[in-house]
mmCIF file of C-alpha atoms in Angstrom:
data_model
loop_
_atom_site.group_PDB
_atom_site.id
_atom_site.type_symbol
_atom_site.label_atom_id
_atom_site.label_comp_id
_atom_site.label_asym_id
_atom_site.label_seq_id
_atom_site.Cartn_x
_atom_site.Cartn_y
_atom_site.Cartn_z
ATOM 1 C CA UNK S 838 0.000 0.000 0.000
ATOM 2 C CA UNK S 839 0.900 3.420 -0.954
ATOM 3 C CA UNK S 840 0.710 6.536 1.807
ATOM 4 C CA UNK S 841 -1.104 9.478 0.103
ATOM 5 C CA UNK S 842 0.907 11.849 2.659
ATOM 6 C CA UNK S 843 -0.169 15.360 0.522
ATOM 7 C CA UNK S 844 -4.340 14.667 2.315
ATOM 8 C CA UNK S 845 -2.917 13.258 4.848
ATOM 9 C CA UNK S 846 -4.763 15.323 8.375
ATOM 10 C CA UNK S 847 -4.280 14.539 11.336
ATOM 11 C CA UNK S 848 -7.942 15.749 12.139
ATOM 12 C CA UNK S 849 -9.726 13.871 9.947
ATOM 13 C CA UNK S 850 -11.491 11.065 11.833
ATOM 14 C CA UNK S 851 -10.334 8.683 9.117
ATOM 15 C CA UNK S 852 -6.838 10.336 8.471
ATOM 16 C CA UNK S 853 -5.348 7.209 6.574
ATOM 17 C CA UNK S 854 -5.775 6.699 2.958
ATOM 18 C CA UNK S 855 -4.132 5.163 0.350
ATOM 19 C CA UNK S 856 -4.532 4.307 -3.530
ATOM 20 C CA UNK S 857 -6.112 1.375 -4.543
ATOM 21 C CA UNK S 858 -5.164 -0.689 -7.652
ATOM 22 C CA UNK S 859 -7.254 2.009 -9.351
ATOM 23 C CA UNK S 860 -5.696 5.202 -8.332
ATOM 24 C CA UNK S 861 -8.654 5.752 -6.263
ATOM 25 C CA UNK S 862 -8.455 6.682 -2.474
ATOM 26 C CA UNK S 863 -9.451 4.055 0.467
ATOM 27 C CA UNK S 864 -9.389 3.695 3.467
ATOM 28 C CA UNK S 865 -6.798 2.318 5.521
ATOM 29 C CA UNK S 866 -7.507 0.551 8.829
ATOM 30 C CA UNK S 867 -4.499 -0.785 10.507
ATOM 31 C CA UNK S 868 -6.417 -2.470 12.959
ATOM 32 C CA UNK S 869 -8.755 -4.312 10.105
ATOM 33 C CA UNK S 870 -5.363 -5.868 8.626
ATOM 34 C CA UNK S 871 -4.125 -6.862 12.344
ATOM 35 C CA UNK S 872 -7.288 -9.199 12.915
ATOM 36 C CA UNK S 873 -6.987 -10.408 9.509
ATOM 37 C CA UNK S 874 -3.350 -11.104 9.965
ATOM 38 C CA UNK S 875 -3.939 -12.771 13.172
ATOM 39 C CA UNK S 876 -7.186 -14.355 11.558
ATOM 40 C CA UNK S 877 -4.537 -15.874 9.288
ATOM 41 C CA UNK S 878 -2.145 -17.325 11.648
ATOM 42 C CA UNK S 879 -4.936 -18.674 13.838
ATOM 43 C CA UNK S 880 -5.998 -20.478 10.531
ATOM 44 C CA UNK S 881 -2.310 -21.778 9.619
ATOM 45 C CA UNK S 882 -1.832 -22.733 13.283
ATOM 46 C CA UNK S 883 -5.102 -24.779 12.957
ATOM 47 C CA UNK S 884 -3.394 -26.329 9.677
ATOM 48 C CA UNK S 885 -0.350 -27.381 10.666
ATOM 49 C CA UNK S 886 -1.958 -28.666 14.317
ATOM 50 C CA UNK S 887 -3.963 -30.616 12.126
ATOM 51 C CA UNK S 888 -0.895 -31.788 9.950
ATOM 52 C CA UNK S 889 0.813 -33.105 13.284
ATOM 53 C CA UNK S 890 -2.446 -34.910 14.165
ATOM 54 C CA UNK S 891 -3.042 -36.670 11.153
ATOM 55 C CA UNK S 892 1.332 -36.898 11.205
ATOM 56 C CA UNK S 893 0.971 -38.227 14.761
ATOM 57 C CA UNK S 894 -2.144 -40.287 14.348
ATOM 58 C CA UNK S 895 0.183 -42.116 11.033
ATOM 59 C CA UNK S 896 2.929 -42.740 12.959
ATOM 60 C CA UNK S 897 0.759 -44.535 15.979
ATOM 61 C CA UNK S 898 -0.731 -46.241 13.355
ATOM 62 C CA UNK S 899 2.351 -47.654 11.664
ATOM 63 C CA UNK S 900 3.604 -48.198 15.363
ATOM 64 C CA UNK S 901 -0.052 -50.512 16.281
ATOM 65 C CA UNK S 902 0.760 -51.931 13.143
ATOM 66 C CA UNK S 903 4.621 -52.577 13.535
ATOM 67 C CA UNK S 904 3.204 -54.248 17.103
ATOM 68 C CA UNK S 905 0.908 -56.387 15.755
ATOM 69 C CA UNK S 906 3.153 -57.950 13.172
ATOM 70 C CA UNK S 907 5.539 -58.150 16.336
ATOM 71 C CA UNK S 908 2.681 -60.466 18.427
ATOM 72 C CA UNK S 909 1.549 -62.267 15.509
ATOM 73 C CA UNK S 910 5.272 -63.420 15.210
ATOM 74 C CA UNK S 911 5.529 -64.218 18.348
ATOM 75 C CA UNK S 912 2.388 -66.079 18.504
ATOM 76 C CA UNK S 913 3.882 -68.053 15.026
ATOM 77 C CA UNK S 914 6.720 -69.027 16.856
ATOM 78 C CA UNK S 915 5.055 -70.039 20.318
ATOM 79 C CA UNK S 916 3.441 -72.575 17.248
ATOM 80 C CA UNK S 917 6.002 -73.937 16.061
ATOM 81 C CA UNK S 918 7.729 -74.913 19.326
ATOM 82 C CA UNK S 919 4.725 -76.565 20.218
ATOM 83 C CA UNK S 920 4.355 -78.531 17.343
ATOM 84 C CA UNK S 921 7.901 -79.575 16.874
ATOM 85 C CA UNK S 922 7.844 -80.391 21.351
ATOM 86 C CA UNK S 923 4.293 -82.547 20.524
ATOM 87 C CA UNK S 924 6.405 -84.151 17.177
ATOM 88 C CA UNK S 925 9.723 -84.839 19.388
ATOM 89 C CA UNK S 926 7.245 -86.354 22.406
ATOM 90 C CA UNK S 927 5.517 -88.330 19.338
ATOM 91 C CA UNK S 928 9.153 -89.578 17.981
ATOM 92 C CA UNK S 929 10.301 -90.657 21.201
ATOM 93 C CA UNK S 930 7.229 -92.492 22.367
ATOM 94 C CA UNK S 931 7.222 -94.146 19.020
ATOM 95 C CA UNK S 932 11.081 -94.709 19.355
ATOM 96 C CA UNK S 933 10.567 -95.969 23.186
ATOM 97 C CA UNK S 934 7.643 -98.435 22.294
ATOM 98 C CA UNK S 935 10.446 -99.945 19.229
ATOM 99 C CA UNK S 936 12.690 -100.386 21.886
ATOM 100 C CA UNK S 937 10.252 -102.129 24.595
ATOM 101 C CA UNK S 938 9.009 -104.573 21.976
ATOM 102 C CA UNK S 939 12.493 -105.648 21.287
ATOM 103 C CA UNK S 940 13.582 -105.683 24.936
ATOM 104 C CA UNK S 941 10.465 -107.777 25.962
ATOM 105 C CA UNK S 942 10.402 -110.092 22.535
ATOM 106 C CA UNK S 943 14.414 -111.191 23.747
ATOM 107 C CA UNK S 944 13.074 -112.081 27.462
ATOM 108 C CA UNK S 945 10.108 -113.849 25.958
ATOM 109 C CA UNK S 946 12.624 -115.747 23.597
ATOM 110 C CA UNK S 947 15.216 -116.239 26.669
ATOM 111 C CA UNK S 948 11.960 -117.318 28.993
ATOM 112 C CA UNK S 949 10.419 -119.767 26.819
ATOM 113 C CA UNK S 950 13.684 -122.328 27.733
ATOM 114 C CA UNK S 951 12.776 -122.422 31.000
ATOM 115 C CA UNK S 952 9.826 -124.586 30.792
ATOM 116 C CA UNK S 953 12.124 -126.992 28.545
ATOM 117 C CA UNK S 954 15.004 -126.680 30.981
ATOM 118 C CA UNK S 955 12.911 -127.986 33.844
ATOM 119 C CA UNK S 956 11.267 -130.617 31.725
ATOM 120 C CA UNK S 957 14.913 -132.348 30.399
ATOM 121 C CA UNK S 958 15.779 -132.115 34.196
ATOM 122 C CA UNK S 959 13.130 -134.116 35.571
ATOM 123 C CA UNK S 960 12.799 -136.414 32.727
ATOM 124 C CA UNK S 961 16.619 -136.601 33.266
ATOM 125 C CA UNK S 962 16.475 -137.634 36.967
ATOM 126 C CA UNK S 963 13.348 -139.692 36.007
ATOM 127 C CA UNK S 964 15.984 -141.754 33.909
ATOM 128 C CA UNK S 965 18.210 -141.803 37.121
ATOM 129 C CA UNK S 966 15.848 -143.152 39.243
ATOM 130 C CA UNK S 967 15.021 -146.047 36.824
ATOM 131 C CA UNK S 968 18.386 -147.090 36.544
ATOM 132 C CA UNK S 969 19.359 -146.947 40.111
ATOM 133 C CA UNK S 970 16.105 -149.208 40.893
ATOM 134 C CA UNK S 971 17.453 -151.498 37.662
ATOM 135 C CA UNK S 972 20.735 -151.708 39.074
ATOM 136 C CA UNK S 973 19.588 -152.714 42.311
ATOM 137 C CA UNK S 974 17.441 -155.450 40.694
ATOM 138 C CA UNK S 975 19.658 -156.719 38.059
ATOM 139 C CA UNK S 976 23.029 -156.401 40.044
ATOM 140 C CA UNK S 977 22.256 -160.105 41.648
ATOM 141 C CA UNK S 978 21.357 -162.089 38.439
ATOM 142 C CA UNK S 979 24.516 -161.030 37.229
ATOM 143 C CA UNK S 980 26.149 -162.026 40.112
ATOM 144 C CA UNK S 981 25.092 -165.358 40.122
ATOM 145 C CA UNK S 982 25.456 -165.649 36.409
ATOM 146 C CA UNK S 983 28.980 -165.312 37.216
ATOM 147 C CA UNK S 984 28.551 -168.169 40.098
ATOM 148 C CA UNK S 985 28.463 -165.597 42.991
ATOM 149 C CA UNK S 986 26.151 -166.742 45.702
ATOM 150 C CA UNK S 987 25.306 -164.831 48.685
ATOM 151 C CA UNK S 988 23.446 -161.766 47.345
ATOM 152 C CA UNK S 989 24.902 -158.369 46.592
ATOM 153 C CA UNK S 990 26.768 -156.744 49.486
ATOM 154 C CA UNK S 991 25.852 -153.853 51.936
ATOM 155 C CA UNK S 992 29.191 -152.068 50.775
ATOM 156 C CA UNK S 993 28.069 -152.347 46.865
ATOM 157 C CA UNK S 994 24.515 -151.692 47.204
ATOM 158 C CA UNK S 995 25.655 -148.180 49.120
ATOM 159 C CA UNK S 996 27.882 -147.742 45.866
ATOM 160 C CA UNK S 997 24.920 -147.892 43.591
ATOM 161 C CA UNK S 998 22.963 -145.451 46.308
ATOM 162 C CA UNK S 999 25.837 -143.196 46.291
ATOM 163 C CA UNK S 1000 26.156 -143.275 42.417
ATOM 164 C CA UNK S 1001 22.437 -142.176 42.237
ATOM 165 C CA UNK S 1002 22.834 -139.518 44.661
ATOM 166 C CA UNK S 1003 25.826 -138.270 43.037
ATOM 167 C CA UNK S 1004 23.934 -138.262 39.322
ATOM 168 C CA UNK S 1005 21.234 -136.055 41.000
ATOM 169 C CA UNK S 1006 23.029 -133.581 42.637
ATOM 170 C CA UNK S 1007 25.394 -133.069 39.038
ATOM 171 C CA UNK S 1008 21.543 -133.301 37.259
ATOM 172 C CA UNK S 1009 20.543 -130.041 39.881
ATOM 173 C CA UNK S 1010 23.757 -128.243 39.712
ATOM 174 C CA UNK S 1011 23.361 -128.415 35.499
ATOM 175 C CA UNK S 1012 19.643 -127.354 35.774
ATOM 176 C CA UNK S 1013 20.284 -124.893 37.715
ATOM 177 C CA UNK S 1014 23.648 -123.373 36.144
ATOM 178 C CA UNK S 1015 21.317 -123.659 32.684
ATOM 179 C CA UNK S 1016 18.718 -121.711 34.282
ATOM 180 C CA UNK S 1017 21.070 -119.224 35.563
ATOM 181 C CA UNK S 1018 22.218 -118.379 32.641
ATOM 182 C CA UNK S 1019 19.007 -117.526 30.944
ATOM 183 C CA UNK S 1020 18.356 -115.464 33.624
ATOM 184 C CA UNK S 1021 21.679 -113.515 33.523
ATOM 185 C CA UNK S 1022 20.939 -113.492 29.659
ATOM 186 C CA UNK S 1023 17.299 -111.568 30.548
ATOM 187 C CA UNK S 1024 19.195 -109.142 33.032
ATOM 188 C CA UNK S 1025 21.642 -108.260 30.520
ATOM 189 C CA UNK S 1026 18.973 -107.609 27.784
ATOM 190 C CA UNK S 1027 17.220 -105.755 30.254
ATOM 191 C CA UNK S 1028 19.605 -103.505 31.323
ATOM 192 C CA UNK S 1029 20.659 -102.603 27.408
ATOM 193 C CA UNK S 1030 17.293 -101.976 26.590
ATOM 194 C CA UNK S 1031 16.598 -99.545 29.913
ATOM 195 C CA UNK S 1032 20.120 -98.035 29.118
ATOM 196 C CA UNK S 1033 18.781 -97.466 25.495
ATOM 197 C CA UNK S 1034 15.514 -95.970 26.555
ATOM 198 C CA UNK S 1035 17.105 -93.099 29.029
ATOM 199 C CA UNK S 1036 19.373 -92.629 26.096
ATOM 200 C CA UNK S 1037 16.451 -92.090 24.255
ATOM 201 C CA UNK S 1038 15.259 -89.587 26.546
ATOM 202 C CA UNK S 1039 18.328 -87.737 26.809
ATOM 203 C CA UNK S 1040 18.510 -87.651 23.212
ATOM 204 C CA UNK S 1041 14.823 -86.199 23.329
ATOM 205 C CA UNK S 1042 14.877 -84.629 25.765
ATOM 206 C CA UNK S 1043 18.032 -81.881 24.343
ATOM 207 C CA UNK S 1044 16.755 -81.760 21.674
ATOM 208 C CA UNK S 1045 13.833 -80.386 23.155
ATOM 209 C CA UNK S 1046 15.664 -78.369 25.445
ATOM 210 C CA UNK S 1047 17.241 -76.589 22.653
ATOM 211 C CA UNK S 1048 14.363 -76.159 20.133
ATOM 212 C CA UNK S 1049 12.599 -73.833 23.726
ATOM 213 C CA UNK S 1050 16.177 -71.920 23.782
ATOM 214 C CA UNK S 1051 15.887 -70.923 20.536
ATOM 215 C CA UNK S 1052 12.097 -69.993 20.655
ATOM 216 C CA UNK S 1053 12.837 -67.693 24.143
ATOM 217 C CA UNK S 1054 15.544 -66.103 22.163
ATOM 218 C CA UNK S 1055 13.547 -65.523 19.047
ATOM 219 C CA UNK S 1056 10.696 -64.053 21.704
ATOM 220 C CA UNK S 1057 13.182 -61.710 23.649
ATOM 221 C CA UNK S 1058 14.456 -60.452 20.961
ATOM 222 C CA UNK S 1059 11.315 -59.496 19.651
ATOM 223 C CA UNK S 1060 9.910 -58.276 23.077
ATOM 224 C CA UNK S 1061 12.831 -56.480 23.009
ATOM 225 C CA UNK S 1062 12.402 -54.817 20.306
ATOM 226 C CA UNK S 1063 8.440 -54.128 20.913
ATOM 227 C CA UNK S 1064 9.413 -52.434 24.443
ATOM 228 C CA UNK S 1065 12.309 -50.201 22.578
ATOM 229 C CA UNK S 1066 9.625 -49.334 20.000
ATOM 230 C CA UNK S 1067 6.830 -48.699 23.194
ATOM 231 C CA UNK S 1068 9.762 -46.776 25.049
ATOM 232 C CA UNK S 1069 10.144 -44.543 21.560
ATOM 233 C CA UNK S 1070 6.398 -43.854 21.252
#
């Protein structure tokens, strides 16, 4: 705006003119172009408040998105360890059972001599007892086939006692060394097979054991993360 200073007086109720885009005279109120001037920074203060919100409302949306990406991956991996613990557990009972069928089909082999062992032994001192009773009734016919008279003696017929005595305690001491030894047999198979099985479960067991270490890391990191992003916001 241009001052026309040659009107200007200082009487004049409405002293200030200037020249419009006309040459023409108008009125000048300073006061008029203070409230529009602060009419116009009210409105560009309301715009750029409005900027920040919609600014600030972007960025807490990209942050509620950023976290729910965050939680959905930790949710994916809180899966996966659970499926590959419930696989492990399925792999080890499966590899546990495989190991139990063996174990008991060997002591089920190892028992089923028993029953045979005991059988040869008493058909075996069955056999004893019949010749010790045939010895005792033969022994004189071949005496006196040989033309000796008198009967068998005392010290003889305690011979043939002793003889049978003898046979049964060697037919007991092989029964029962036979029958020891399947039973040894069955401990040792027994005690491979529970030694396999709690290697089994050691085996499982790490790897389980490792498979959650790597999940809680994965998760910490992430939670990690989340609370820097929180701490941020």
């Amino acid at each position: 705006m241009i001052f026309n200073s040659s009107i200007y007086n200082p009487n004049n109720v409405n002293p200030h003119l200037v020249y419009d885009k006309n040459g023409q005279t108008v009125e000048y109120n300073p006061n008029k172009d203070k409230f529009q001037q602060s009419t116009n920074n009210k409105r560009d203060e309301t715009i750029k408040k409005e900027e920040e919100k919609k600014r600030e409302e972007k960025r807490r949306n990209a942050i509620a998105k950023k976290k729910k990406s965050m939680n959905a991956y930790i949710d994916r991996i809180q899966y996966q360890y659970n499926s590959q613990r419930e696989y492990l557990y399925n792999v080890k009972k499966q590899r546990e059972q495989g190991i139990r069928a063996v174990m008991n089909n060997q002591i089920s082999s190892l028992k089923s001599h028993l029953p045979q062992l005991e059988n040869d032994y008493k058909n075996s001192a069955k056999q004893a007892y019949i010749d010790y009773m045939e010895s005792k009734k033969v022994l004189p016919q071949q005496l006196a086939s040989l033309g000796i008279t008198g009967g068998v003696s005392e010290s003889t017929l305690a011979q043939i006692s002793t003889n049978y005595s003898n046979n049964l305690i060697g037919l007991d001491k092989d029964y029962k060394s036979s029958v020891n030894k399947v039973m040894q047999a069955i401990e040792k198979v027994k005690a491979e097979g529970y030694k396999e099985l709690q290697e089994n479960e050691s085996y499982y067991e790490n790897k389980l054991a490792l498979e959650a270490q790597k999940a809680k890391k994965n998760i910490f990191s992430i939670k990690q993360e989340l609370e820097e992003l929180l701490y941020d916001d």
